[in-house]
Amino acid sequence: MLSRGLLCLGSAAVASGKIYFSESFGDGWENRWTTSKWKDSEGTAGKWVSTAGKWFSDEAEDKGIQTGEDSKFFGISAAFDSFSNEGKELIVQYQAKYEKDVECGGGYMKLGPKMDDATTFGDPTAYNIMFGPDKCGYTKRTHLIFNYKGKNVLKKSDLSYKQEGEGTSHLYRLVVKPDNTVRVEIDEEKIYEGSLKDDWELLKPKEISDPDDKKPSDWVDDSMMDDPEDKKPDDWVEEKRMVDAEAKKPDDWDDEEDGEWEAPMKDNPAYKGEWHVKRISNPAYKGFWEAKKIANPEYEDDDALYKYEDFGFIGFDLWQVKGGTIFDNIIITDDKSEADAFAKKWKALSEVEKAKKKEEDDAKKAEEKKDDDKEDDDDDDDEEDKTESEEM
C-alpha cells in the first residue's frame, strides 16, 4: 500500500489536481489516525482492527480498518493540512464493506474543520459534510448532510441505500462543484445529481406568507354542501330491528317465576339503513384559501453555498448494533483522475469478492440440495418399511 505522502508526491508529477488526503491503511496507519476517547468513560467505545475481511485479492493490499465489536460506538479520525474548496471541485471517495448486516447503524464519514483535540471526536464535533450509508430496521438511506451557518441540513428527500450484499465492498463518491451542484455515485453509478439551493433547505425561502393577510369572514372553503331540497321520504324505515308480532307467549310461561313475557325482536324487513341527505356542489365555494406571498425580508442569496473555508479532518463517528464494517481506500482531491485511480482498486477487489461470494452461495445451495435429497431418501425408506410391515 502506498502511504499518503507517496501518493501526493506521485500525483504532483502526473496531474494538475491535488490530493488533500489519501489512505489505504498500509503500515503505520495507526500513527496517522487518532482513536476517539469520547465514549471511553461510558464503556461503550468499540475497538478498531486492521483486516482485509473474509474475501480479498491481496490480503496485505486489501486491508482496511474494521469496527470490531457489536453494540458499540466507534470513533476515529485523521488530520491533514487545512484547505478550502473555494473555486474548485471537491471529490470525496471511500470504500465500505459490511461483513455482516449492521441491523442498525451507520457507515458514513464526516469531513470537517481542523480539530484542537482529535481524542474528543464524536457526535458533538462540528463538521462540514456527512456522507454515507445509514440503516436502522426498515429505514435505509445514504446520508448527505451539509452544515450551513452552524446548522446541519439534511437533503429534502433521501438518497438510495445501496449497502446490500454482505461481504462485498461498495464505493462511495461525492462531488461538490463551484456551481453549487452535487453529484453522488455509488459503485460508479450516479444515484443523484442536483442543486444545493433546490434540494437542501440551506437558504431562507424567497417568499413567505403575508402575516397581515387574513382569510375573509365570508370565505367559503367547503366544496360540498347538504342539498336543502332533499328530504327524507315519509316511508323511510330506519329501525333495524322490530318486535316479532307473530311470536306467542309459551303455554308453560309462568309470569311469577319467569317474569313478564316480552315478544322477541327480529330483523326488520323494511329497514333501509340510516338516511343521509344528498350532497351537492357548493355554489358559494371559493377554493382553498391561503395567504398571499410576499418577499421574505430574511432571504439572502448565496452563490458560495458549496464553499467551506476549512477542511482539516476526516473521520468515522458511528453507532453499530452489528460491527464488522471495513473502510478502505479513502481519497479527498479536486482531480477526478486521482479518484478514478483509487476506484480501480475497488473494481479489482469487487470482482474477486463477487466471484468468491458466488462460489460460497453455490456451495451452500449444493449442500442444501444434498440435505433435501437425503431427507427425501429417508422418507422413501420409512414408507417402504411401513408397506412391508402392513403386508406381513
Short mmCIF file of C-alpha atoms in Angstrom, two decimals:
data_model
loop_
_atom_site.label_atom_id
_atom_site.label_comp_id
_atom_site.label_asym_id
_atom_site.label_seq_id
_atom_site.Cartn_x
_atom_site.Cartn_y
_atom_site.Cartn_z
CA MET A 1 0.00 0.00 0.00
CA LEU A 2 1.17 3.49 -0.74
CA SER A 3 1.47 6.00 2.03
CA ARG A 4 -0.35 9.32 1.90
CA GLY A 5 2.90 11.18 1.35
CA LEU A 6 3.97 8.98 -1.58
CA LEU A 7 0.57 9.33 -3.21
CA CYS A 8 0.73 13.10 -3.00
CA LEU A 9 4.28 13.14 -4.38
CA GLY A 10 3.38 10.86 -7.26
CA SER A 11 0.26 12.81 -8.16
CA ALA A 12 2.20 16.07 -8.47
CA ALA A 13 4.23 14.61 -11.31
CA VAL A 14 1.30 13.33 -13.39
CA ALA A 15 -1.71 15.50 -12.61
CA SER A 16 -2.51 19.16 -12.23
CA GLY A 17 -5.01 18.48 -9.47
CA LYS A 18 -4.25 17.98 -5.83
CA ILE A 19 -4.74 15.16 -3.36
CA TYR A 20 -5.53 16.66 0.03
CA PHE A 21 -5.71 13.32 1.77
CA SER A 22 -5.48 9.64 0.88
CA GLU A 23 -5.35 6.49 2.93
CA SER A 24 -5.17 2.80 2.07
CA PHE A 25 -4.37 1.66 5.63
CA GLY A 26 -0.91 0.29 4.98
CA ASP A 27 1.89 0.09 7.52
CA GLY A 28 1.81 2.81 10.15
CA TRP A 29 -1.84 3.73 9.69
CA GLU A 30 -2.23 3.84 13.48
CA ASN A 31 0.15 6.83 13.56
CA ARG A 32 -1.96 8.72 11.03
CA TRP A 33 -5.30 8.15 12.75
CA THR A 34 -6.49 9.05 16.25
CA THR A 35 -8.97 6.86 18.07
CA SER A 36 -11.66 8.84 19.87
CA LYS A 37 -11.97 8.61 23.65
CA TRP A 38 -15.39 10.28 23.63
CA LYS A 39 -17.19 7.14 24.89
CA ASP A 40 -14.38 5.59 26.94
CA SER A 41 -15.81 6.68 30.28
CA GLU A 42 -19.14 5.00 29.48
CA GLY A 43 -17.50 1.75 28.46
CA THR A 44 -19.29 1.80 25.09
CA ALA A 45 -16.31 2.61 22.84
CA GLY A 46 -15.68 -0.09 20.27
CA LYS A 47 -12.30 -1.30 19.03
CA TRP A 48 -10.94 -0.76 15.53
CA VAL A 49 -8.98 -3.62 13.94
CA SER A 50 -6.94 -3.93 10.75
CA THR A 51 -8.19 -6.65 8.40
CA ALA A 52 -8.95 -7.44 4.77
CA GLY A 53 -12.04 -9.37 5.75
CA LYS A 54 -13.21 -12.76 4.53
CA TRP A 55 -12.76 -12.12 0.82
CA PHE A 56 -9.76 -10.38 -0.70
CA SER A 57 -7.39 -10.41 -3.65
CA ASP A 58 -4.17 -9.50 -1.83
CA GLU A 59 -4.56 -9.66 1.94
CA ALA A 60 -1.91 -7.04 2.68
CA GLU A 61 -3.04 -4.68 -0.08
CA ASP A 62 -6.77 -5.03 0.72
CA LYS A 63 -6.57 -4.38 4.44
CA GLY A 64 -8.76 -1.63 5.86
CA ILE A 65 -9.97 -0.71 9.33
CA GLN A 66 -12.94 -2.58 10.76
CA THR A 67 -15.46 -1.94 13.50
CA GLY A 68 -14.51 -4.93 15.63
CA GLU A 69 -17.34 -5.30 18.14
CA ASP A 70 -21.15 -5.33 18.33
CA SER A 71 -23.35 -2.73 20.00
CA LYS A 72 -20.64 -0.11 20.35
CA PHE A 73 -19.79 3.46 19.41
CA PHE A 74 -16.85 3.81 17.04
CA GLY A 75 -14.87 6.99 16.60
CA ILE A 76 -11.66 7.56 14.67
CA SER A 77 -10.27 10.49 12.66
CA ALA A 78 -7.28 11.64 10.69
CA ALA A 79 -5.98 15.19 10.28
CA PHE A 80 -4.47 16.82 7.20
CA ASP A 81 -3.30 20.27 6.16
CA SER A 82 -6.25 22.65 6.15
CA PHE A 83 -7.62 23.71 2.79
CA SER A 84 -10.62 25.46 1.26
CA ASN A 85 -12.57 24.15 -1.70
CA GLU A 86 -13.23 27.67 -3.00
CA GLY A 87 -13.31 27.78 -6.79
CA LYS A 88 -12.71 24.06 -7.36
CA GLU A 89 -14.38 20.70 -7.20
CA LEU A 90 -14.28 18.71 -4.00
CA ILE A 91 -14.21 14.96 -4.50
CA VAL A 92 -14.51 12.64 -1.51
CA GLN A 93 -14.40 8.89 -2.06
CA TYR A 94 -14.12 5.79 0.14
CA GLN A 95 -14.96 2.08 0.34
CA ALA A 96 -17.27 0.42 2.85
CA LYS A 97 -17.71 -3.32 3.24
CA TYR A 98 -20.27 -4.84 5.63
CA GLU A 99 -19.03 -8.27 6.68
CA LYS A 100 -22.45 -8.80 8.25
CA ASP A 101 -25.77 -6.97 8.33
CA VAL A 102 -25.32 -3.90 10.54
CA GLU A 103 -29.03 -4.14 11.56
CA CYS A 104 -28.96 -0.61 12.97
CA GLY A 105 -26.06 1.74 12.43
CA GLY A 106 -24.09 3.85 10.02
CA GLY A 107 -21.19 3.54 7.63
CA TYR A 108 -20.81 7.25 6.86
CA MET A 109 -17.83 9.56 7.09
CA LYS A 110 -17.58 13.11 8.42
CA LEU A 111 -15.42 15.84 6.89
CA GLY A 112 -14.80 18.99 8.88
CA PRO A 113 -12.53 21.81 10.02
CA LYS A 114 -9.32 21.28 11.94
CA MET A 115 -9.92 19.92 15.46
CA ASP A 116 -7.99 21.05 18.53
CA ASP A 117 -8.14 17.60 20.16
CA ALA A 118 -8.95 14.59 17.97
CA THR A 119 -9.44 12.35 21.02
CA THR A 120 -12.71 14.19 21.73
CA PHE A 121 -14.11 13.47 18.25
CA GLY A 122 -17.74 12.34 18.46
CA ASP A 123 -21.34 13.33 17.88
CA PRO A 124 -20.92 16.88 19.30
CA THR A 125 -17.97 17.61 16.98
CA ALA A 126 -18.73 20.23 14.33
CA TYR A 127 -18.38 19.02 10.75
CA ASN A 128 -18.91 20.40 7.25
CA ILE A 129 -20.22 17.32 5.42
CA MET A 130 -21.55 13.92 6.45
CA PHE A 131 -21.83 11.31 3.71
CA GLY A 132 -22.53 7.57 3.53
CA PRO A 133 -24.96 4.74 4.30
CA ASP A 134 -27.23 4.62 7.33
CA LYS A 135 -29.74 1.96 8.33
CA CYS A 136 -32.00 1.08 11.24
CA GLY A 137 -34.52 -1.68 10.62
CA TYR A 138 -36.54 -0.84 7.54
CA THR A 139 -35.30 2.76 7.45
CA LYS A 140 -32.44 2.91 4.96
CA ARG A 141 -30.77 5.80 3.18
CA THR A 142 -27.50 7.25 2.03
CA HIS A 143 -26.90 10.33 4.15
CA LEU A 144 -25.71 13.59 2.67
CA ILE A 145 -25.74 16.42 5.19
CA PHE A 146 -24.22 19.87 4.73
CA ASN A 147 -23.50 22.26 7.56
CA TYR A 148 -24.54 25.84 6.77
CA LYS A 149 -24.10 28.67 9.25
CA GLY A 150 -23.83 26.22 12.14
CA LYS A 151 -26.84 24.10 11.21
CA ASN A 152 -26.67 20.54 9.88
CA VAL A 153 -29.12 20.33 6.98
CA LEU A 154 -30.41 17.02 5.60
CA LYS A 155 -31.39 16.55 1.98
CA LYS A 156 -35.12 17.11 1.41
CA SER A 157 -35.51 13.57 0.05
CA ASP A 158 -33.43 10.52 0.90
CA LEU A 159 -30.76 9.13 -1.38
CA SER A 160 -30.98 5.45 -2.28
CA TYR A 161 -29.41 2.89 0.05
CA LYS A 162 -27.05 0.55 -1.81
CA GLN A 163 -25.15 -1.10 1.05
CA GLU A 164 -26.68 -4.52 0.42
CA GLY A 165 -24.93 -7.83 -0.19
CA GLU A 166 -22.99 -8.95 2.86
CA GLY A 167 -19.26 -9.24 2.42
CA THR A 168 -18.83 -7.13 -0.72
CA SER A 169 -17.33 -3.66 -0.90
CA HIS A 170 -19.20 -0.58 -2.11
CA LEU A 171 -17.60 2.58 -3.45
CA TYR A 172 -18.96 5.98 -2.37
CA ARG A 173 -18.10 9.16 -4.25
CA LEU A 174 -19.30 12.68 -3.51
CA VAL A 175 -18.55 15.59 -5.85
CA VAL A 176 -19.32 19.16 -4.73
CA LYS A 177 -18.92 21.73 -7.51
CA PRO A 178 -18.39 25.52 -7.52
CA ASP A 179 -21.69 26.00 -9.37
CA ASN A 180 -23.47 24.77 -6.22
CA THR A 181 -24.36 21.40 -7.67
CA VAL A 182 -23.70 17.99 -6.17
CA ARG A 183 -23.18 14.55 -7.66
CA VAL A 184 -23.31 11.25 -5.77
CA GLU A 185 -22.11 7.94 -7.16
CA ILE A 186 -22.22 4.52 -5.55
CA ASP A 187 -20.29 1.71 -7.22
CA GLU A 188 -19.55 4.09 -10.12
CA GLU A 189 -23.26 4.55 -10.78
CA LYS A 190 -24.83 8.01 -10.47
CA ILE A 191 -27.65 7.98 -7.94
CA TYR A 192 -28.10 11.74 -7.65
CA GLU A 193 -27.16 14.99 -9.33
CA GLY A 194 -28.77 18.26 -8.39
CA SER A 195 -28.64 21.67 -6.75
CA LEU A 196 -27.71 22.64 -3.22
CA LYS A 197 -30.18 25.51 -3.45
CA ASP A 198 -33.07 23.36 -4.60
CA ASP A 199 -32.62 20.10 -2.69
CA TRP A 200 -31.42 21.32 0.72
CA GLU A 201 -33.10 23.99 2.82
CA LEU A 202 -29.88 25.88 3.29
CA LEU A 203 -31.31 29.29 2.40
CA LYS A 204 -34.36 31.01 3.80
CA PRO A 205 -37.33 30.83 1.38
CA LYS A 206 -37.54 33.65 -1.16
CA GLU A 207 -41.21 34.22 -0.34
CA ILE A 208 -43.29 33.79 2.78
CA SER A 209 -46.97 34.03 3.59
CA ASP A 210 -48.05 37.58 4.41
CA PRO A 211 -48.70 37.56 8.19
CA ASP A 212 -51.09 40.50 7.77
CA ASP A 213 -53.24 38.76 5.18
CA LYS A 214 -56.32 37.27 6.84
CA LYS A 215 -59.00 35.00 5.45
CA PRO A 216 -62.22 36.99 4.75
CA SER A 217 -65.03 36.20 7.18
CA ASP A 218 -67.34 35.26 4.31
CA TRP A 219 -64.83 32.94 2.65
CA VAL A 220 -66.39 29.55 1.94
CA ASP A 221 -63.91 26.70 1.76
CA ASP A 222 -66.39 23.79 1.84
CA SER A 223 -66.63 22.43 -1.69
CA MET A 224 -69.72 20.32 -0.93
CA MET A 225 -72.94 21.02 0.98
CA ASP A 226 -76.17 19.31 2.02
CA ASP A 227 -78.89 19.59 -0.61
CA PRO A 228 -81.53 21.83 1.04
CA GLU A 229 -84.23 20.37 -1.22
CA ASP A 230 -83.50 16.76 -0.34
CA LYS A 231 -85.98 15.41 2.21
CA LYS A 232 -86.21 12.04 3.89
CA PRO A 233 -89.10 10.03 2.36
CA ASP A 234 -92.08 9.53 4.64
CA ASP A 235 -91.86 5.76 4.26
CA TRP A 236 -88.17 5.59 5.09
CA VAL A 237 -87.60 2.96 7.78
CA GLU A 238 -84.52 3.38 10.00
CA GLU A 239 -85.42 0.77 12.63
CA LYS A 240 -83.12 -2.17 12.02
CA ARG A 241 -84.94 -4.49 14.46
CA MET A 242 -88.64 -4.91 15.22
CA VAL A 243 -90.89 -6.86 17.58
CA ASP A 244 -91.89 -10.22 16.19
CA ALA A 245 -95.68 -9.77 16.01
CA GLU A 246 -96.21 -13.47 15.29
CA ALA A 247 -94.44 -14.64 18.42
CA LYS A 248 -96.72 -16.17 21.08
CA LYS A 249 -96.21 -16.47 24.77
CA PRO A 250 -95.34 -20.10 25.59
CA ASP A 251 -98.11 -22.07 27.33
CA ASP A 252 -95.80 -23.03 30.19
CA TRP A 253 -94.67 -19.44 30.81
CA ASP A 254 -95.16 -18.52 34.48
CA ASP A 255 -95.16 -14.76 34.97
CA GLU A 256 -94.48 -15.11 38.68
CA GLU A 257 -91.45 -17.31 38.14
CA ASP A 258 -90.28 -16.22 34.70
CA GLY A 259 -91.20 -12.57 34.84
CA GLU A 260 -93.33 -10.58 32.46
CA TRP A 261 -93.17 -12.11 28.96
CA GLU A 262 -91.95 -9.90 26.11
CA ALA A 263 -92.09 -10.78 22.44
CA PRO A 264 -88.64 -11.32 20.90
CA MET A 265 -87.07 -8.96 18.35
CA LYS A 266 -86.32 -9.83 14.72
CA ASP A 267 -84.73 -8.17 11.73
CA ASN A 268 -86.95 -5.54 10.17
CA PRO A 269 -87.55 -6.47 6.51
CA ALA A 270 -88.48 -2.85 5.75
CA TYR A 271 -85.20 -1.46 7.12
CA LYS A 272 -83.45 0.81 4.60
CA GLY A 273 -80.48 1.93 6.64
CA GLU A 274 -79.56 5.31 8.07
CA TRP A 275 -80.79 8.11 5.84
CA HIS A 276 -78.33 10.80 4.72
CA VAL A 277 -79.12 13.99 2.95
CA LYS A 278 -77.71 14.15 -0.56
CA ARG A 279 -74.51 16.17 -1.03
CA ILE A 280 -74.19 18.67 -3.84
CA SER A 281 -71.53 21.09 -5.06
CA ASN A 282 -71.46 24.27 -3.03
CA PRO A 283 -72.14 27.23 -5.35
CA ALA A 284 -70.53 29.58 -2.81
CA TYR A 285 -67.27 27.60 -2.70
CA LYS A 286 -64.23 29.81 -3.33
CA GLY A 287 -61.49 27.24 -3.08
CA PHE A 288 -58.70 26.65 -0.57
CA TRP A 289 -57.66 29.92 0.99
CA GLU A 290 -54.04 30.75 1.58
CA ALA A 291 -52.34 33.96 2.49
CA LYS A 292 -50.73 35.86 -0.33
CA LYS A 293 -47.00 35.57 -0.75
CA ILE A 294 -44.61 38.43 -0.11
CA ALA A 295 -40.85 38.77 -0.40
CA ASN A 296 -39.07 37.30 2.62
CA PRO A 297 -37.09 40.08 4.29
CA GLU A 298 -34.76 37.44 5.78
CA TYR A 299 -33.89 35.86 2.43
CA GLU A 300 -30.28 36.20 1.36
CA ASP A 301 -28.97 34.53 -1.76
CA ASP A 302 -25.60 32.82 -1.53
CA ASP A 303 -23.69 31.72 -4.60
CA ALA A 304 -21.00 30.15 -2.45
CA LEU A 305 -23.09 27.51 -0.67
CA TYR A 306 -20.62 24.87 -1.80
CA LYS A 307 -17.63 26.61 -0.21
CA TYR A 308 -16.02 25.85 3.13
CA GLU A 309 -13.08 27.85 4.40
CA ASP A 310 -11.53 24.98 6.31
CA PHE A 311 -11.34 21.24 5.80
CA GLY A 312 -8.89 19.69 8.23
CA PHE A 313 -10.11 16.23 9.26
CA ILE A 314 -11.96 13.16 8.06
CA GLY A 315 -13.44 10.68 10.49
CA PHE A 316 -15.94 7.93 11.22
CA ASP A 317 -18.29 8.58 14.13
CA LEU A 318 -20.66 5.62 14.28
CA TRP A 319 -23.01 3.54 16.38
CA GLN A 320 -23.49 -0.03 15.17
CA VAL A 321 -25.61 -2.85 16.55
CA LYS A 322 -23.58 -5.31 14.47
CA GLY A 323 -19.98 -4.39 13.79
CA GLY A 324 -17.76 -5.82 11.08
CA THR A 325 -17.68 -2.85 8.69
CA ILE A 326 -14.40 -2.37 6.83
CA PHE A 327 -13.39 1.06 5.49
CA ASP A 328 -10.61 1.47 2.96
CA ASN A 329 -9.13 3.49 0.09
CA ILE A 330 -10.14 6.98 1.16
CA ILE A 331 -9.26 9.94 -1.02
CA ILE A 332 -10.03 13.66 -0.91
CA THR A 333 -9.00 15.50 -4.06
CA ASP A 334 -10.00 18.07 -6.64
CA ASP A 335 -8.93 15.82 -9.53
CA LYS A 336 -11.31 13.18 -10.94
CA SER A 337 -8.44 11.18 -12.42
CA GLU A 338 -6.95 10.70 -8.95
CA ALA A 339 -10.28 9.46 -7.61
CA ASP A 340 -10.64 7.19 -10.64
CA ALA A 341 -7.25 5.63 -9.89
CA PHE A 342 -8.49 4.73 -6.40
CA ALA A 343 -11.74 3.45 -7.88
CA LYS A 344 -9.74 0.88 -9.88
CA LYS A 345 -8.64 -0.67 -6.58
CA TRP A 346 -12.27 -1.10 -5.60
CA LYS A 347 -13.17 -2.50 -9.03
CA ALA A 348 -10.49 -5.18 -8.87
CA LEU A 349 -11.43 -6.15 -5.31
CA SER A 350 -15.14 -6.11 -6.10
CA GLU A 351 -14.71 -8.64 -8.91
CA VAL A 352 -12.86 -11.00 -6.57
CA GLU A 353 -15.46 -10.56 -3.82
CA LYS A 354 -18.37 -11.23 -6.17
CA ALA A 355 -16.68 -14.36 -7.56
CA LYS A 356 -15.95 -15.71 -4.07
CA LYS A 357 -19.44 -14.86 -2.89
CA LYS A 358 -20.88 -16.78 -5.85
CA GLU A 359 -18.68 -19.77 -5.01
CA GLU A 360 -19.88 -19.69 -1.42
CA ASP A 361 -23.54 -19.27 -2.41
CA ASP A 362 -23.30 -22.12 -4.95
CA ALA A 363 -21.66 -24.39 -2.39
CA LYS A 364 -24.37 -23.55 0.14
CA LYS A 365 -27.12 -24.33 -2.39
CA ALA A 366 -25.46 -27.62 -3.28
CA GLU A 367 -25.24 -28.56 0.40
CA GLU A 368 -28.88 -27.64 0.96
CA LYS A 369 -29.90 -29.75 -2.05
CA LYS A 370 -27.84 -32.66 -0.71
CA ASP A 371 -29.63 -32.38 2.65
CA ASP A 372 -33.03 -32.21 0.92
CA ASP A 373 -32.23 -35.29 -1.18
CA LYS A 374 -31.16 -37.18 1.95
CA GLU A 375 -34.43 -36.25 3.68
CA ASP A 376 -36.38 -37.48 0.63
CA ASP A 377 -34.45 -40.79 0.68
CA ASP A 378 -35.15 -41.18 4.40
CA ASP A 379 -38.85 -40.54 3.78
CA ASP A 380 -38.87 -43.17 0.99
CA ASP A 381 -37.19 -45.72 3.30
CA ASP A 382 -39.76 -45.03 6.02
CA GLU A 383 -42.59 -45.54 3.52
CA GLU A 384 -41.10 -48.83 2.30
CA ASP A 385 -40.72 -50.11 5.89
CA LYS A 386 -44.32 -49.18 6.60
CA THR A 387 -45.57 -51.03 3.49
CA GLU A 388 -43.59 -54.17 4.30
CA SER A 389 -44.92 -54.16 7.86
CA GLU A 390 -48.51 -53.91 6.65
CA GLU A 391 -48.04 -56.80 4.18
CA MET A 392 -46.73 -59.03 6.96
#
